[in-house]
Amino acid sequence: MSASFRPSLPVLIRREHASPAIKLVAPPAALGLATLLNLGLYLLMGRDPGAVFHAMLLEPFLSWASFSEVLLKMGPLLLIAQGLAIGFRAKIFNIGAEGQFILGAIFASAIPIWLPQATGQWIWPAMLVLGALGGALWASLTAFWRVRLNANEILVSLMLALVAAQLLNYLLLGPWKDPAGFNFPQSVMFQYDAMVPILIPGTRVNVSLLIAFAFSLAAWVFMQRSFAGYKLQVGGLAPRAAGYAGFNEGRAIWLSLLIGGLAAGLAGAAEVAGPLGQLQRSISTGYGYAAIIVAYLGGLHPIGIVFSALLMAALYIGGDNAMVSANLPIAAVRVFQGSLLLAYLVAMAFVRYRLEWRHAAHGSTP
Amino acid sequence: MNALEFIVAGMLAAATPFLLAALGEMVAERAGVLNLGVEGMMAMGAVVAFIIVYHGGGHLLGFLAAGLASAALSLVFAIIALGFRANQVAVGLAIGILGQGLSALFGKSYESLTVKGLPKLSLPWLSDIPVIGGLFAQDVIVWLSLAVTVAIWAIFAYTKTGLVVRAVGENPKAAHALGYPVIAVRFAAVAFGGAFAGFAGAYAAVVYTPLWADGMIAGRGWIAIALVVFGTWLTSRIFLGACLFGAVSLASLAAQATGLDISSQLLSSLPYLVTIVVLGVISSNRRLLKLNGVASLGEPFEH
């Protein structure tokens, strides 16, 4: 009966063992597929695909100046994605990291805005701590709504991200606006001690990249080596088994959201205390959403995420390049990001399944 | 016109983008598919309709093309999430990002341009009633949306088609055993949801606020997904929820117009805050969600 409505269609057959080889090949294959599709789109738009390819995917790596900018962008993406991946593996979908990032930036900015005269090397670490706290607090609202009120965390965290963007607008147009800022929606410039120290002299790369790598290592230890991380993963893979084993679902939700919020808040703090040096409306160019793609593209694995964060950061810088040199709208980066995740999800299907062509009528293989 | 009359008259039009997108998502979810790409599909429909209407193609063609474009986007979702059995949450998010990106890309050279909306069609006698008369003067899309709402309600309440969709969402294995094409029904439901998200976006861009601005959907696709939960997957309750959100968004406009000293940022986030609160209130009634929820929502079907 079932065969009659799929005439000679390819059928997915579940593999007995997931193929580890394909698991490694899938991300580069997805990148290749997404690149081809997008170059086709640029051709349709009347751009020179070769020039865009060069500007977008090669140039970021060709000079130290632009590669250092890639490393600068990599920091926040790496931090946020590591935090999100922990939750995603537990099937807890915090997609409002953008809001937690913004709250982190706001909390961190409170110190230099309220204490503009303060000096001392305690300021930037305190800002990072306060930012992480802000992000975790914002995420805890989602956790409360999910655990106590049973509300879907996807929708609540996303709504809170939209609210956070309005809160930022309110502060920058109202109480925190720079009085000497010609009415631009931005705060005063922060004092020197509010800046995270530069890591690589001559570039804008600062110590927060080290923090992101340290957090990655911690995420790896947590997920691969700790019992708490193990419980989270069981909860994601086999919720019923986790229930029988007595693993507390509520605790898993709190833990996932707090870690995700903390990492995103830290990233937000590091942005205002780093390359920006002030609170602005454009503190995030969609890092919170891009990090979702980074997390998946890295296979939700701490090591994979390091590579996918580097790729996504390069895409941001490359997109800026292509805007200047090939007159490509910056929205092309978002199109690339979305299609990259789609291509990856298709490629990953082949880790668990293989294609078999079947003729409909008798369900036999040719 | 006082604030009350303003809200009564405009509520249905403000509700229409929410209503159309939420009804489409409801159909997809009732078939067991969670497509989180509504925001992107609405953005896609919005830009396609705007471009066509701007170049003189007319509203009819604009709406049809918007429906087709968003349905095409939803079919990409269906192929990857249903065909390749990828995680529906991840595919939906990717479709959302892709749709918003394409919308911004295509709409770039139309930023801040305007088109003409649609005239109001008044019901005789009724539209002359004081205070609530404005409720009976609406554009043709609003009237059509009301008719479609009734039709969808009737399909789920009375027809075999509605029953099959629900069976596929509740228990795909049993539906398959009975000979129903589970995957085909889910494809159709997702495409229906995509087309309706496209209509919703088109209404927002060429009727409700006929002016192009990047990001004009502004979270309405996400609120539509939340509305499906508020409405506990029931057409009538989703309609009421959409009206509530139409009224909330107009109330913030009315409050700004009367010069109340409330920050405009607070008013802009009012729909999001209402969503969060209502989501908490409805979801905390676990029995209600269990009773009306779709049993296999978001789970891939393998046989």
mmCIF file of N, CA and C in Angstrom, chain A residues 1-2 5-6 11-14 41 45 88 91 93 95 145-152 154-156 158-160 162-163 166-167 169-170 173 281 289-290 292-293 296 328-332 334-339 341-343 345-346 349-350 352-353 355, chain B residues 34 36 76 80 82-87 89-91 93-95 97-98 100-102 104-106 108 176 178-182 214 218-219 222-223 225-226 229 263-266 268-269 271-273 275-277 279-286 289 302-303:
data_model
loop_
_atom_site.group_PDB
_atom_site.id
_atom_site.type_symbol
_atom_site.label_atom_id
_atom_site.label_comp_id
_atom_site.label_asym_id
_atom_site.label_seq_id
_atom_site.Cartn_x
_atom_site.Cartn_y
_atom_site.Cartn_z
ATOM 1 N N MET A 1 0.829 -1.195 0.000
ATOM 2 C CA MET A 1 0.000 0.000 0.000
ATOM 3 C C MET A 1 0.865 1.247 0.000
ATOM 4 N N SER A 2 1.855 1.258 0.912
ATOM 5 C CA SER A 2 2.630 2.477 1.089
ATOM 6 C C SER A 2 3.442 2.798 -0.162
ATOM 7 N N PHE A 5 2.245 5.361 -3.417
ATOM 8 C CA PHE A 5 2.317 6.814 -3.595
ATOM 9 C C PHE A 5 3.726 7.349 -3.531
ATOM 10 N N ARG A 6 4.726 6.507 -3.746
ATOM 11 C CA ARG A 6 6.043 7.086 -4.013
ATOM 12 C C ARG A 6 6.672 6.389 -5.216
ATOM 13 N N VAL A 11 14.724 6.423 -1.511
ATOM 14 C CA VAL A 11 14.259 6.152 -0.154
ATOM 15 C C VAL A 11 15.440 6.221 0.792
ATOM 16 N N LEU A 12 15.214 6.787 1.969
ATOM 17 C CA LEU A 12 16.276 6.825 2.974
ATOM 18 C C LEU A 12 16.222 5.549 3.793
ATOM 19 N N ILE A 13 17.339 4.843 3.841
ATOM 20 C CA ILE A 13 17.417 3.632 4.647
ATOM 21 C C ILE A 13 18.355 3.910 5.818
ATOM 22 N N ARG A 14 17.881 3.634 7.026
ATOM 23 C CA ARG A 14 18.708 3.897 8.206
ATOM 24 C C ARG A 14 19.930 2.980 8.205
ATOM 25 N N LEU A 41 23.344 32.511 -7.095
ATOM 26 C CA LEU A 41 22.463 33.647 -6.791
ATOM 27 C C LEU A 41 23.135 34.968 -7.183
ATOM 28 N N MET A 45 22.090 37.894 -9.812
ATOM 29 C CA MET A 45 21.986 39.304 -9.438
ATOM 30 C C MET A 45 22.906 40.180 -10.279
ATOM 31 N N PHE A 88 21.396 22.762 23.362
ATOM 32 C CA PHE A 88 20.836 22.082 22.184
ATOM 33 C C PHE A 88 21.002 20.569 22.306
ATOM 34 N N LYS A 91 18.385 19.111 24.048
ATOM 35 C CA LYS A 91 17.112 19.456 23.395
ATOM 36 C C LYS A 91 16.409 20.594 24.129
ATOM 37 N N PHE A 93 16.046 24.459 23.609
ATOM 38 C CA PHE A 93 16.375 25.349 22.497
ATOM 39 C C PHE A 93 16.274 26.805 22.916
ATOM 40 N N ILE A 95 16.912 30.108 21.807
ATOM 41 C CA ILE A 95 17.274 30.812 20.574
ATOM 42 C C ILE A 95 17.285 32.324 20.793
ATOM 43 N N TRP A 145 9.993 30.450 33.112
ATOM 44 C CA TRP A 145 8.765 30.273 32.324
ATOM 45 C C TRP A 145 8.620 28.817 31.877
ATOM 46 N N ARG A 146 9.754 28.203 31.498
ATOM 47 C CA ARG A 146 9.691 26.829 31.012
ATOM 48 C C ARG A 146 9.453 25.837 32.150
ATOM 49 N N VAL A 147 10.210 25.987 33.240
ATOM 50 C CA VAL A 147 10.144 24.981 34.310
ATOM 51 C C VAL A 147 8.870 25.138 35.131
ATOM 52 N N ARG A 148 8.559 26.391 35.524
ATOM 53 C CA ARG A 148 7.420 26.590 36.421
ATOM 54 C C ARG A 148 6.102 26.731 35.671
ATOM 55 N N LEU A 149 6.157 27.342 34.474
ATOM 56 C CA LEU A 149 4.903 27.616 33.772
ATOM 57 C C LEU A 149 4.730 26.725 32.545
ATOM 58 N N ASN A 150 5.732 25.853 32.267
ATOM 59 C CA ASN A 150 5.576 24.887 31.172
ATOM 60 C C ASN A 150 5.547 25.562 29.798
ATOM 61 N N ALA A 151 6.005 26.825 29.714
ATOM 62 C CA ALA A 151 5.938 27.553 28.440
ATOM 63 C C ALA A 151 7.114 27.171 27.550
ATOM 64 N N ASN A 152 6.863 27.180 26.261
ATOM 65 C CA ASN A 152 7.879 26.794 25.276
ATOM 66 C C ASN A 152 9.066 27.762 25.317
ATOM 67 N N ILE A 154 11.527 28.139 23.272
ATOM 68 C CA ILE A 154 11.894 28.750 21.987
ATOM 69 C C ILE A 154 11.210 30.098 21.870
ATOM 70 N N LEU A 155 9.882 30.093 22.101
ATOM 71 C CA LEU A 155 9.108 31.324 21.919
ATOM 72 C C LEU A 155 9.452 32.357 22.986
ATOM 73 N N VAL A 156 9.566 31.918 24.246
ATOM 74 C CA VAL A 156 9.828 32.883 25.321
ATOM 75 C C VAL A 156 11.197 33.531 25.135
ATOM 76 N N LEU A 158 12.932 33.919 22.438
ATOM 77 C CA LEU A 158 12.938 34.796 21.259
ATOM 78 C C LEU A 158 12.215 36.115 21.563
ATOM 79 N N MET A 159 11.051 36.027 22.228
ATOM 80 C CA MET A 159 10.310 37.244 22.602
ATOM 81 C C MET A 159 11.164 38.124 23.510
ATOM 82 N N LEU A 160 11.880 37.493 24.448
ATOM 83 C CA LEU A 160 12.717 38.276 25.359
ATOM 84 C C LEU A 160 13.867 38.945 24.604
ATOM 85 N N LEU A 162 13.562 40.171 21.585
ATOM 86 C CA LEU A 162 12.959 41.360 20.965
ATOM 87 C C LEU A 162 12.750 42.455 22.012
ATOM 88 N N VAL A 163 12.359 42.043 23.235
ATOM 89 C CA VAL A 163 12.196 43.024 24.311
ATOM 90 C C VAL A 163 13.552 43.652 24.663
ATOM 91 N N GLN A 166 14.496 46.470 22.471
ATOM 92 C CA GLN A 166 13.765 47.704 22.798
ATOM 93 C C GLN A 166 14.325 48.355 24.060
ATOM 94 N N LEU A 167 14.709 47.511 25.018
ATOM 95 C CA LEU A 167 15.299 48.036 26.256
ATOM 96 C C LEU A 167 16.585 48.800 25.944
ATOM 97 N N ASN A 169 17.326 50.255 23.097
ATOM 98 C CA ASN A 169 16.908 51.508 22.450
ATOM 99 C C ASN A 169 16.506 52.543 23.486
ATOM 100 N N TYR A 170 15.711 52.076 24.470
ATOM 101 C CA TYR A 170 15.230 52.995 25.503
ATOM 102 C C TYR A 170 16.403 53.644 26.228
ATOM 103 N N LEU A 173 18.355 56.094 23.909
ATOM 104 C CA LEU A 173 17.644 57.311 23.512
ATOM 105 C C LEU A 173 17.280 58.133 24.741
ATOM 106 N N ARG A 281 23.627 51.158 19.647
ATOM 107 C CA ARG A 281 22.464 50.398 19.211
ATOM 108 C C ARG A 281 22.904 49.178 18.397
ATOM 109 N N TYR A 289 21.926 35.099 16.782
ATOM 110 C CA TYR A 289 21.282 34.196 15.819
ATOM 111 C C TYR A 289 22.328 33.422 15.021
ATOM 112 N N ALA A 290 23.405 34.112 14.631
ATOM 113 C CA ALA A 290 24.466 33.433 13.879
ATOM 114 C C ALA A 290 25.072 32.308 14.704
ATOM 115 N N ILE A 292 23.624 30.295 16.630
ATOM 116 C CA ILE A 292 22.811 29.074 16.517
ATOM 117 C C ILE A 292 23.353 28.237 15.354
ATOM 118 N N ILE A 293 23.631 28.925 14.239
ATOM 119 C CA ILE A 293 24.165 28.224 13.070
ATOM 120 C C ILE A 293 25.552 27.681 13.377
ATOM 121 N N TYR A 296 25.247 24.419 15.408
ATOM 122 C CA TYR A 296 24.866 23.247 14.606
ATOM 123 C C TYR A 296 25.970 22.834 13.658
ATOM 124 N N LEU A 328 27.901 44.003 -3.094
ATOM 125 C CA LEU A 328 26.939 42.993 -2.689
ATOM 126 C C LEU A 328 26.250 43.466 -1.406
ATOM 127 N N PRO A 329 24.898 43.476 -1.364
ATOM 128 C CA PRO A 329 24.227 43.915 -0.130
ATOM 129 C C PRO A 329 24.636 43.023 1.039
ATOM 130 N N ILE A 330 24.693 43.624 2.237
ATOM 131 C CA ILE A 330 25.156 42.887 3.410
ATOM 132 C C ILE A 330 24.179 41.766 3.764
ATOM 133 N N ALA A 331 22.915 41.885 3.306
ATOM 134 C CA ALA A 331 21.929 40.829 3.570
ATOM 135 C C ALA A 331 22.370 39.507 2.953
ATOM 136 N N ALA A 332 23.276 39.559 1.965
ATOM 137 C CA ALA A 332 23.754 38.328 1.344
ATOM 138 C C ALA A 332 24.411 37.412 2.373
ATOM 139 N N ARG A 334 23.388 36.956 5.468
ATOM 140 C CA ARG A 334 22.313 36.203 6.130
ATOM 141 C C ARG A 334 21.810 35.071 5.231
ATOM 142 N N VAL A 335 21.699 35.368 3.928
ATOM 143 C CA VAL A 335 21.268 34.329 2.987
ATOM 144 C C VAL A 335 22.271 33.176 3.006
ATOM 145 N N PHE A 336 23.550 33.536 3.013
ATOM 146 C CA PHE A 336 24.589 32.512 3.034
ATOM 147 C C PHE A 336 24.491 31.689 4.321
ATOM 148 N N GLN A 337 24.315 32.375 5.446
ATOM 149 C CA GLN A 337 24.223 31.671 6.732
ATOM 150 C C GLN A 337 23.066 30.670 6.735
ATOM 151 N N GLY A 338 21.893 31.127 6.289
ATOM 152 C CA GLY A 338 20.725 30.251 6.286
ATOM 153 C C GLY A 338 20.926 29.059 5.375
ATOM 154 N N SER A 339 21.456 29.300 4.166
ATOM 155 C CA SER A 339 21.610 28.190 3.232
ATOM 156 C C SER A 339 22.707 27.235 3.695
ATOM 157 N N LEU A 341 23.358 26.428 6.838
ATOM 158 C CA LEU A 341 22.762 25.522 7.830
ATOM 159 C C LEU A 341 21.877 24.479 7.150
ATOM 160 N N LEU A 342 21.106 24.908 6.148
ATOM 161 C CA LEU A 342 20.254 23.942 5.436
ATOM 162 C C LEU A 342 21.099 22.871 4.759
ATOM 163 N N ALA A 343 22.169 23.293 4.079
ATOM 164 C CA ALA A 343 23.036 22.338 3.389
ATOM 165 C C ALA A 343 23.652 21.366 4.394
ATOM 166 N N LEU A 345 22.375 20.431 7.269
ATOM 167 C CA LEU A 345 21.367 19.490 7.780
ATOM 168 C C LEU A 345 21.103 18.378 6.767
ATOM 169 N N VAL A 346 21.131 18.722 5.484
ATOM 170 C CA VAL A 346 20.980 17.693 4.448
ATOM 171 C C VAL A 346 22.174 16.744 4.497
ATOM 172 N N ALA A 349 22.109 14.225 7.193
ATOM 173 C CA ALA A 349 21.156 13.126 7.040
ATOM 174 C C ALA A 349 21.869 11.876 6.539
ATOM 175 N N PHE A 350 22.933 12.084 5.764
ATOM 176 C CA PHE A 350 23.638 10.933 5.198
ATOM 177 C C PHE A 350 24.542 10.243 6.214
ATOM 178 N N ARG A 352 23.319 9.255 9.065
ATOM 179 C CA ARG A 352 22.447 8.232 9.655
ATOM 180 C C ARG A 352 21.719 7.383 8.605
ATOM 181 N N TYR A 353 21.604 7.939 7.403
ATOM 182 C CA TYR A 353 20.837 7.225 6.373
ATOM 183 C C TYR A 353 21.667 7.066 5.105
ATOM 184 N N LEU A 355 20.929 6.550 0.776
ATOM 185 C CA LEU A 355 19.873 6.639 -0.228
ATOM 186 C C LEU A 355 19.800 5.339 -1.005
ATOM 187 N N LEU B 34 6.352 20.987 13.010
ATOM 188 C CA LEU B 34 6.632 22.278 13.628
ATOM 189 C C LEU B 34 7.574 23.055 12.705
ATOM 190 N N LEU B 36 9.297 26.440 12.314
ATOM 191 C CA LEU B 36 9.584 27.702 13.010
ATOM 192 C C LEU B 36 10.014 28.803 12.050
ATOM 193 N N VAL B 76 11.094 23.755 0.688
ATOM 194 C CA VAL B 76 12.496 23.481 1.019
ATOM 195 C C VAL B 76 12.563 22.928 2.440
ATOM 196 N N ILE B 80 13.773 18.969 3.483
ATOM 197 C CA ILE B 80 14.878 18.696 4.400
ATOM 198 C C ILE B 80 14.377 18.093 5.724
ATOM 199 N N LEU B 82 11.222 16.701 6.366
ATOM 200 C CA LEU B 82 10.406 15.492 6.221
ATOM 201 C C LEU B 82 11.119 14.476 5.342
ATOM 202 N N GLY B 83 11.667 14.939 4.205
ATOM 203 C CA GLY B 83 12.354 14.030 3.300
ATOM 204 C C GLY B 83 13.624 13.483 3.920
ATOM 205 N N PHE B 84 14.490 14.409 4.389
ATOM 206 C CA PHE B 84 15.763 13.974 4.965
ATOM 207 C C PHE B 84 15.682 13.773 6.477
ATOM 208 N N ARG B 85 14.512 13.984 7.057
ATOM 209 C CA ARG B 85 14.267 13.755 8.485
ATOM 210 C C ARG B 85 15.251 14.498 9.382
ATOM 211 N N ALA B 86 15.587 15.719 8.982
ATOM 212 C CA ALA B 86 16.461 16.526 9.833
ATOM 213 C C ALA B 86 15.633 17.113 10.975
ATOM 214 N N ASN B 87 16.327 17.581 12.006
ATOM 215 C CA ASN B 87 15.680 18.199 13.167
ATOM 216 C C ASN B 87 14.811 19.386 12.734
ATOM 217 N N VAL B 89 13.304 21.750 14.373
ATOM 218 C CA VAL B 89 13.624 23.053 14.973
ATOM 219 C C VAL B 89 14.755 23.717 14.191
ATOM 220 N N ALA B 90 15.820 22.949 13.920
ATOM 221 C CA ALA B 90 16.974 23.517 13.225
ATOM 222 C C ALA B 90 16.606 23.947 11.807
ATOM 223 N N VAL B 91 15.857 23.107 11.101
ATOM 224 C CA VAL B 91 15.496 23.455 9.725
ATOM 225 C C VAL B 91 14.615 24.708 9.719
ATOM 226 N N LEU B 93 14.512 27.157 11.911
ATOM 227 C CA LEU B 93 15.316 28.354 12.192
ATOM 228 C C LEU B 93 16.104 28.765 10.955
ATOM 229 N N ALA B 94 16.670 27.771 10.249
ATOM 230 C CA ALA B 94 17.456 28.078 9.050
ATOM 231 C C ALA B 94 16.578 28.706 7.974
ATOM 232 N N ILE B 95 15.367 28.174 7.802
ATOM 233 C CA ILE B 95 14.448 28.740 6.812
ATOM 234 C C ILE B 95 14.094 30.177 7.194
ATOM 235 N N ILE B 97 15.980 32.326 8.887
ATOM 236 C CA ILE B 97 17.123 33.201 8.603
ATOM 237 C C ILE B 97 17.253 33.414 7.100
ATOM 238 N N LEU B 98 17.093 32.318 6.337
ATOM 239 C CA LEU B 98 17.197 32.420 4.873
ATOM 240 C C LEU B 98 16.117 33.355 4.318
ATOM 241 N N GLN B 100 14.440 35.773 5.827
ATOM 242 C CA GLN B 100 14.683 37.167 6.185
ATOM 243 C C GLN B 100 15.835 37.749 5.374
ATOM 244 N N GLY B 101 16.847 36.899 5.118
ATOM 245 C CA GLY B 101 17.976 37.358 4.308
ATOM 246 C C GLY B 101 17.554 37.660 2.885
ATOM 247 N N LEU B 102 16.795 36.736 2.284
ATOM 248 C CA LEU B 102 16.335 36.950 0.904
ATOM 249 C C LEU B 102 15.449 38.192 0.827
ATOM 250 N N ALA B 104 15.527 40.856 2.730
ATOM 251 C CA ALA B 104 16.358 42.068 2.796
ATOM 252 C C ALA B 104 17.113 42.282 1.488
ATOM 253 N N LEU B 105 17.557 41.171 0.895
ATOM 254 C CA LEU B 105 18.339 41.261 -0.351
ATOM 255 C C LEU B 105 17.482 41.808 -1.494
ATOM 256 N N PHE B 106 16.283 41.214 -1.655
ATOM 257 C CA PHE B 106 15.411 41.651 -2.761
ATOM 258 C C PHE B 106 14.845 43.046 -2.500
ATOM 259 N N LYS B 108 16.171 45.578 -0.995
ATOM 260 C CA LYS B 108 17.152 46.624 -0.713
ATOM 261 C C LYS B 108 16.881 47.913 -1.483
ATOM 262 N N HIS B 176 -0.638 5.635 8.789
ATOM 263 C CA HIS B 176 0.073 4.924 7.723
ATOM 264 C C HIS B 176 -0.495 3.517 7.560
ATOM 265 N N LEU B 178 -3.395 2.569 8.124
ATOM 266 C CA LEU B 178 -4.714 2.641 7.497
ATOM 267 C C LEU B 178 -4.614 2.992 6.015
ATOM 268 N N GLY B 179 -3.393 3.264 5.542
ATOM 269 C CA GLY B 179 -3.208 3.529 4.125
ATOM 270 C C GLY B 179 -3.140 4.997 3.757
ATOM 271 N N TYR B 180 -3.077 5.879 4.750
ATOM 272 C CA TYR B 180 -2.964 7.294 4.407
ATOM 273 C C TYR B 180 -1.505 7.670 4.157
ATOM 274 N N PRO B 181 -1.249 8.478 3.144
ATOM 275 C CA PRO B 181 0.133 8.867 2.817
ATOM 276 C C PRO B 181 0.640 9.930 3.792
ATOM 277 N N VAL B 182 1.247 9.496 4.879
ATOM 278 C CA VAL B 182 1.628 10.417 5.955
ATOM 279 C C VAL B 182 2.508 11.554 5.441
ATOM 280 N N ASP B 214 13.025 47.214 5.714
ATOM 281 C CA ASP B 214 13.620 45.924 6.051
ATOM 282 C C ASP B 214 13.246 45.572 7.494
ATOM 283 N N ALA B 218 8.835 42.268 11.955
ATOM 284 C CA ALA B 218 9.057 42.653 13.354
ATOM 285 C C ALA B 218 8.488 41.654 14.368
ATOM 286 N N GLY B 219 8.800 40.390 14.182
ATOM 287 C CA GLY B 219 8.403 39.403 15.193
ATOM 288 C C GLY B 219 6.984 38.877 15.060
ATOM 289 N N TRP B 222 6.739 35.151 14.739
ATOM 290 C CA TRP B 222 6.946 34.421 15.992
ATOM 291 C C TRP B 222 5.707 34.495 16.859
ATOM 292 N N ILE B 223 5.069 35.674 16.877
ATOM 293 C CA ILE B 223 3.842 35.794 17.665
ATOM 294 C C ILE B 223 2.774 34.858 17.085
ATOM 295 N N ILE B 225 3.270 31.965 15.743
ATOM 296 C CA ILE B 225 3.538 30.614 16.248
ATOM 297 C C ILE B 225 3.034 30.491 17.680
ATOM 298 N N ALA B 226 3.261 31.552 18.463
ATOM 299 C CA ALA B 226 2.779 31.539 19.853
ATOM 300 C C ALA B 226 1.248 31.486 19.883
ATOM 301 N N VAL B 229 -0.260 28.133 19.992
ATOM 302 C CA VAL B 229 -0.286 27.547 21.335
ATOM 303 C C VAL B 229 -1.414 28.169 22.151
ATOM 304 N N SER B 263 7.014 55.420 27.361
ATOM 305 C CA SER B 263 8.086 55.382 26.372
ATOM 306 C C SER B 263 7.648 54.551 25.164
ATOM 307 N N SER B 264 8.034 55.008 23.994
ATOM 308 C CA SER B 264 7.605 54.311 22.786
ATOM 309 C C SER B 264 8.239 52.926 22.713
ATOM 310 N N GLN B 265 9.399 52.764 23.376
ATOM 311 C CA GLN B 265 10.028 51.433 23.373
ATOM 312 C C GLN B 265 9.191 50.444 24.185
ATOM 313 N N LEU B 266 8.626 50.945 25.284
ATOM 314 C CA LEU B 266 7.780 50.062 26.089
ATOM 315 C C LEU B 266 6.549 49.652 25.274
ATOM 316 N N SER B 268 6.323 49.531 22.022
ATOM 317 C CA SER B 268 6.711 48.615 20.940
ATOM 318 C C SER B 268 6.897 47.201 21.458
ATOM 319 N N SER B 269 7.353 47.086 22.707
ATOM 320 C CA SER B 269 7.573 45.723 23.195
ATOM 321 C C SER B 269 6.322 45.143 23.843
ATOM 322 N N PRO B 271 3.475 43.968 22.537
ATOM 323 C CA PRO B 271 3.018 42.675 21.989
ATOM 324 C C PRO B 271 3.900 41.505 22.431
ATOM 325 N N TYR B 272 5.215 41.748 22.537
ATOM 326 C CA TYR B 272 6.117 40.669 22.957
ATOM 327 C C TYR B 272 5.866 40.322 24.419
ATOM 328 N N LEU B 273 5.676 41.366 25.246
ATOM 329 C CA LEU B 273 5.434 41.122 26.674
ATOM 330 C C LEU B 273 4.099 40.395 26.878
ATOM 331 N N THR B 275 2.721 38.439 24.759
ATOM 332 C CA THR B 275 2.957 37.057 24.325
ATOM 333 C C THR B 275 3.563 36.236 25.456
ATOM 334 N N ILE B 276 4.593 36.798 26.097
ATOM 335 C CA ILE B 276 5.277 36.061 27.163
ATOM 336 C C ILE B 276 4.308 35.743 28.301
ATOM 337 N N VAL B 277 3.523 36.747 28.696
ATOM 338 C CA VAL B 277 2.605 36.548 29.823
ATOM 339 C C VAL B 277 1.525 35.521 29.470
ATOM 340 N N LEU B 279 1.539 33.267 27.164
ATOM 341 C CA LEU B 279 2.148 31.946 26.974
ATOM 342 C C LEU B 279 2.319 31.253 28.325
ATOM 343 N N GLY B 280 2.746 32.026 29.335
ATOM 344 C CA GLY B 280 2.907 31.461 30.672
ATOM 345 C C GLY B 280 1.571 31.015 31.254
ATOM 346 N N VAL B 281 0.555 31.862 31.101
ATOM 347 C CA VAL B 281 -0.758 31.554 31.686
ATOM 348 C C VAL B 281 -1.360 30.314 31.032
ATOM 349 N N ILE B 282 -1.356 30.283 29.696
ATOM 350 C CA ILE B 282 -1.986 29.156 28.988
ATOM 351 C C ILE B 282 -1.192 27.867 29.221
ATOM 352 N N SER B 283 0.143 27.968 29.120
ATOM 353 C CA SER B 283 0.954 26.749 29.192
ATOM 354 C C SER B 283 0.936 26.137 30.578
ATOM 355 N N SER B 284 0.733 26.981 31.613
ATOM 356 C CA SER B 284 0.766 26.418 32.960
ATOM 357 C C SER B 284 -0.455 25.514 33.192
ATOM 358 N N ASN B 285 -1.436 25.623 32.333
ATOM 359 C CA ASN B 285 -2.561 24.683 32.382
ATOM 360 C C ASN B 285 -2.187 23.448 31.565
ATOM 361 N N ARG B 286 -1.397 22.564 32.184
ATOM 362 C CA ARG B 286 -0.839 21.430 31.443
ATOM 363 C C ARG B 286 -1.910 20.524 30.855
ATOM 364 N N LEU B 289 -3.193 21.815 27.511
ATOM 365 C CA LEU B 289 -2.264 21.602 26.400
ATOM 366 C C LEU B 289 -2.228 20.129 26.010
ATOM 367 N N GLU B 302 9.089 7.637 10.543
ATOM 368 C CA GLU B 302 9.803 6.567 9.840
ATOM 369 C C GLU B 302 8.955 5.316 9.931
ATOM 370 N N HIS B 303 8.906 4.582 8.872
ATOM 371 C CA HIS B 303 8.136 3.341 8.979
ATOM 372 C C HIS B 303 8.947 2.173 8.453
#
